[in-house]
Amino acid sequence: MNRVIEQILNHRSIRTFKDEPLTDEQIHIMVESAQRASTSSHYQAYSIIGVTDPSIKEEIAGLSGHAHVKNSGHFFVFCADLNRLAYGADPETKTKMNANLENTEHFLVAAIDAALAAQNASLAAESMGLGICYIGGIRTDIKRVDELLNLPEFVIPLFGLAVGYPDHKPELKPRLPMEAIYFENTYRPDEQAYHRALERFDETLQEYYAKRSTNQRQDNWSTQIQRKLSKPVRMEVTEYIQSKGMNKR
Amino acid sequence: MNRVIEQILNHRSIRTFKDEPLTDEQIHIMVESAQRASTSSHYQAYSIIGVTDPSIKEEIAGLSGHAHVKNSGHFFVFCADLNRLAYGADPETKTKMNANLENTEHFLVAAIDAALAAQNASLAAESMGLGICYIGGIRTDIKRVDELLNLPEFVIPLFGLAVGYPDHKPELKPRLPMEAIYFENTYRPDEQAYHRALERFDETLQEYYAKRSTNQRQDNWSTQIQRKLSKPVRMEVTEYIQSKGMNKR
């Protein structure tokens, strides 16, 4: 196993950081790594905002429910950005382009571009001895995050990335058995094997939650998910995104 | 610079492959690497389909317009998958869950989960001496790809990933100046610096297209994008995704 794969397989999300900010060089390497990711049609349809202002960090920590946003060594917000694509276009061209900028295809392009970039930045950070945690929680009040960062039309915050020197080492969290997520040529060729794999995973998670070093509980994968998704979650995201011009046709 | 960052910064998309399939071990390592990526609420909301059937590969190569799909050593399709989340739920719970599975927030969760996983798989492949190319072109006829792979409701193909031993070494493709994509605390604090950065990038691309080793042309970044986006692109993706139950409320 080479160094890159070793790094990838060693990932755990870090939620407690030492009180030490990232250096400019570390930030620079993370952004440069993000930018080297593949990008649809060379659009590079994302922007990255580094949040260093303590009052903004604190407010985002509060609204997302994650104290490690505030205590991170650097906090990034990855944004889907289709705004830049109309740079320099005359009004007539802009009107034509809007049919695309407003559709689901290009919303998807921007979200995927941003996520590929973020994963490169994350691995670069981890390879420098830093820990990371994605913060989807910024979407709990996505409109407020938008206001805090002054985002224009066609730009929306997708997720945060808290980065810093790890101050704990959690266990590796189990992943689904490969039979439950990887198939050849057709989706779920063997239903029984699929269901057995999910059952096995529930048992694995039950054991993981019962035995892990902190926050032990009685739970498994499917029960936890059903509980989470049985009440409406972030229903306002839809309208907010459309209000920014995206995903509306 | 460490080995991981070096690998990340050395990425170029590979579009010509040697006639040599991936080994089962390579495929296994790529999928395992994909699975280790961060995932929202532990949902792991994606599936990966390895396409080895020559007739399916050929049809996807045709509809996406990319011959290297057919000639790859292995072709993956990364799917957003919310279907698995209702595993084992009773009908009443399923009904409640649908409000979430059908909203934009969870469409986004699945797309981001899949992209993070794919970027891990890509870097693992590149670290083993393989080359990769993302194939957004599968969305040109997304409905047909869905049929070919037998995807059920709440599962959609997002992009392909062609992988194999590189048979060319393209130049590194330039990326936007950092001032155009990375900001501190607020979006575009300095409009003039932003516009200068985009102007500079147009010049960089003009030179890149004029001088690169193959497929030289007169073009720049903004002109190319305006040309591409001035006609409707993949407008059917919206309706298709909604027909699968996703991104519809």
mmCIF file of C-alpha atoms in Angstrom, chain A residues 102-215:
data_model
loop_
_atom_site.group_PDB
_atom_site.id
_atom_site.type_symbol
_atom_site.label_atom_id
_atom_site.label_comp_id
_atom_site.label_asym_id
_atom_site.label_seq_id
_atom_site.Cartn_x
_atom_site.Cartn_y
_atom_site.Cartn_z
ATOM 1 C CA GLU A 102 -30.637 28.284 -13.698
ATOM 2 C CA ASN A 103 -31.109 24.597 -14.487
ATOM 3 C CA THR A 104 -30.505 21.516 -12.351
ATOM 4 C CA GLU A 105 -27.683 20.264 -14.588
ATOM 5 C CA HIS A 106 -25.492 23.269 -13.801
ATOM 6 C CA PHE A 107 -26.426 23.296 -10.127
ATOM 7 C CA LEU A 108 -25.144 19.728 -10.105
ATOM 8 C CA VAL A 109 -21.996 20.677 -12.024
ATOM 9 C CA ALA A 110 -21.149 23.311 -9.411
ATOM 10 C CA ALA A 111 -21.881 21.054 -6.434
ATOM 11 C CA ILE A 112 -19.727 18.261 -7.862
ATOM 12 C CA ASP A 113 -16.872 20.622 -8.821
ATOM 13 C CA ALA A 114 -16.855 22.051 -5.291
ATOM 14 C CA ALA A 115 -16.899 18.631 -3.627
ATOM 15 C CA LEU A 116 -14.046 17.243 -5.745
ATOM 16 C CA ALA A 117 -12.000 20.333 -4.867
ATOM 17 C CA ALA A 118 -12.820 20.040 -1.164
ATOM 18 C CA GLN A 119 -11.736 16.422 -1.004
ATOM 19 C CA ASN A 120 -8.359 17.310 -2.519
ATOM 20 C CA ALA A 121 -7.967 20.108 0.042
ATOM 21 C CA SER A 122 -8.917 17.714 2.848
ATOM 22 C CA LEU A 123 -6.384 15.083 1.851
ATOM 23 C CA ALA A 124 -3.677 17.712 1.444
ATOM 24 C CA ALA A 125 -4.475 18.944 4.968
ATOM 25 C CA GLU A 126 -4.431 15.434 6.430
ATOM 26 C CA SER A 127 -1.096 14.714 4.737
ATOM 27 C CA MET A 128 0.344 17.736 6.599
ATOM 28 C CA GLY A 129 -0.737 16.286 9.964
ATOM 29 C CA LEU A 130 -3.925 18.340 10.185
ATOM 30 C CA GLY A 131 -7.408 16.982 10.892
ATOM 31 C CA ILE A 132 -10.601 17.936 9.077
ATOM 32 C CA CYS A 133 -14.348 17.814 9.528
ATOM 33 C CA TYR A 134 -16.942 18.624 6.880
ATOM 34 C CA ILE A 135 -19.727 20.829 8.235
ATOM 35 C CA GLY A 136 -22.992 20.208 6.358
ATOM 36 C CA GLY A 137 -24.576 21.934 9.359
ATOM 37 C CA ILE A 138 -24.071 25.338 7.716
ATOM 38 C CA ARG A 139 -27.162 24.463 5.647
ATOM 39 C CA THR A 140 -29.268 24.447 8.831
ATOM 40 C CA ASP A 141 -29.398 28.229 8.381
ATOM 41 C CA ILE A 142 -28.027 28.546 4.865
ATOM 42 C CA LYS A 143 -29.616 31.953 4.320
ATOM 43 C CA ARG A 144 -27.823 33.447 7.297
ATOM 44 C CA VAL A 145 -24.474 32.003 6.153
ATOM 45 C CA ASP A 146 -25.137 33.569 2.749
ATOM 46 C CA GLU A 147 -25.693 36.961 4.420
ATOM 47 C CA LEU A 148 -22.613 36.658 6.619
ATOM 48 C CA LEU A 149 -20.404 35.995 3.593
ATOM 49 C CA ASN A 150 -22.134 38.479 1.245
ATOM 50 C CA LEU A 151 -22.796 35.981 -1.515
ATOM 51 C CA PRO A 152 -24.255 37.349 -4.770
ATOM 52 C CA GLU A 153 -26.712 35.600 -7.103
ATOM 53 C CA PHE A 154 -25.561 32.244 -8.482
ATOM 54 C CA VAL A 155 -23.353 31.612 -5.440
ATOM 55 C CA ILE A 156 -24.464 29.412 -2.525
ATOM 56 C CA PRO A 157 -22.638 27.946 0.480
ATOM 57 C CA LEU A 158 -22.554 24.128 0.214
ATOM 58 C CA PHE A 159 -20.630 22.978 3.273
ATOM 59 C CA GLY A 160 -17.952 24.086 5.681
ATOM 60 C CA LEU A 161 -14.599 22.465 6.345
ATOM 61 C CA ALA A 162 -13.109 22.828 9.814
ATOM 62 C CA VAL A 163 -9.355 22.218 9.858
ATOM 63 C CA GLY A 164 -6.763 22.186 12.606
ATOM 64 C CA TYR A 165 -4.276 20.156 14.610
ATOM 65 C CA PRO A 166 -6.110 17.105 16.024
ATOM 66 C CA ASP A 167 -6.551 16.969 19.768
ATOM 67 C CA HIS A 168 -8.094 13.471 19.837
ATOM 68 C CA LYS A 169 -7.853 10.277 17.786
ATOM 69 C CA PRO A 170 -11.276 8.711 17.230
ATOM 70 C CA GLU A 171 -11.668 5.126 16.050
ATOM 71 C CA LEU A 172 -12.106 4.580 12.317
ATOM 72 C CA LYS A 173 -15.852 4.614 11.681
ATOM 73 C CA PRO A 174 -17.112 1.521 9.859
ATOM 74 C CA ARG A 175 -18.292 1.756 6.267
ATOM 75 C CA LEU A 176 -20.942 -0.281 4.406
ATOM 76 C CA PRO A 177 -19.796 -3.697 3.178
ATOM 77 C CA MET A 178 -18.633 -3.354 -0.404
ATOM 78 C CA GLU A 179 -21.494 -5.632 -1.593
ATOM 79 C CA ALA A 180 -23.926 -2.903 -0.546
ATOM 80 C CA ILE A 181 -22.401 -0.106 -2.615
ATOM 81 C CA TYR A 182 -20.417 -1.610 -5.518
ATOM 82 C CA PHE A 183 -22.099 -3.542 -8.335
ATOM 83 C CA GLU A 184 -21.045 -4.772 -11.755
ATOM 84 C CA ASN A 185 -22.992 -3.769 -14.877
ATOM 85 C CA THR A 186 -26.371 -3.568 -13.188
ATOM 86 C CA TYR A 187 -27.729 -2.200 -9.919
ATOM 87 C CA ARG A 188 -28.113 -4.814 -7.166
ATOM 88 C CA PRO A 189 -27.751 -7.997 -9.230
ATOM 89 C CA ASP A 190 -28.317 -10.073 -6.088
ATOM 90 C CA GLU A 191 -31.051 -8.714 -3.789
ATOM 91 C CA GLN A 192 -30.434 -11.303 -1.080
ATOM 92 C CA ALA A 193 -26.713 -10.575 -0.868
ATOM 93 C CA TYR A 194 -27.594 -6.872 -0.714
ATOM 94 C CA HIS A 195 -29.985 -7.314 2.188
ATOM 95 C CA ARG A 196 -27.593 -9.579 4.057
ATOM 96 C CA ALA A 197 -24.896 -6.907 3.658
ATOM 97 C CA LEU A 198 -27.157 -4.240 5.165
ATOM 98 C CA GLU A 199 -28.152 -6.519 8.034
ATOM 99 C CA ARG A 200 -24.498 -7.224 8.710
ATOM 100 C CA PHE A 201 -23.806 -3.500 8.701
ATOM 101 C CA ASP A 202 -26.492 -2.857 11.297
ATOM 102 C CA GLU A 203 -24.792 -5.417 13.534
ATOM 103 C CA THR A 204 -21.391 -3.836 12.918
ATOM 104 C CA LEU A 205 -22.697 -0.387 13.837
ATOM 105 C CA GLN A 206 -24.493 -1.676 16.912
ATOM 106 C CA GLU A 207 -21.197 -3.042 18.155
ATOM 107 C CA TYR A 208 -19.316 0.130 17.165
ATOM 108 C CA TYR A 209 -21.704 2.418 19.072
ATOM 109 C CA ALA A 210 -21.690 0.123 22.122
ATOM 110 C CA LYS A 211 -17.895 -0.117 22.335
ATOM 111 C CA ARG A 212 -16.406 3.141 21.075
ATOM 112 C CA SER A 213 -14.325 5.208 23.457
ATOM 113 C CA THR A 214 -16.706 8.192 23.741
ATOM 114 C CA ASN A 215 -20.461 8.789 23.394
#
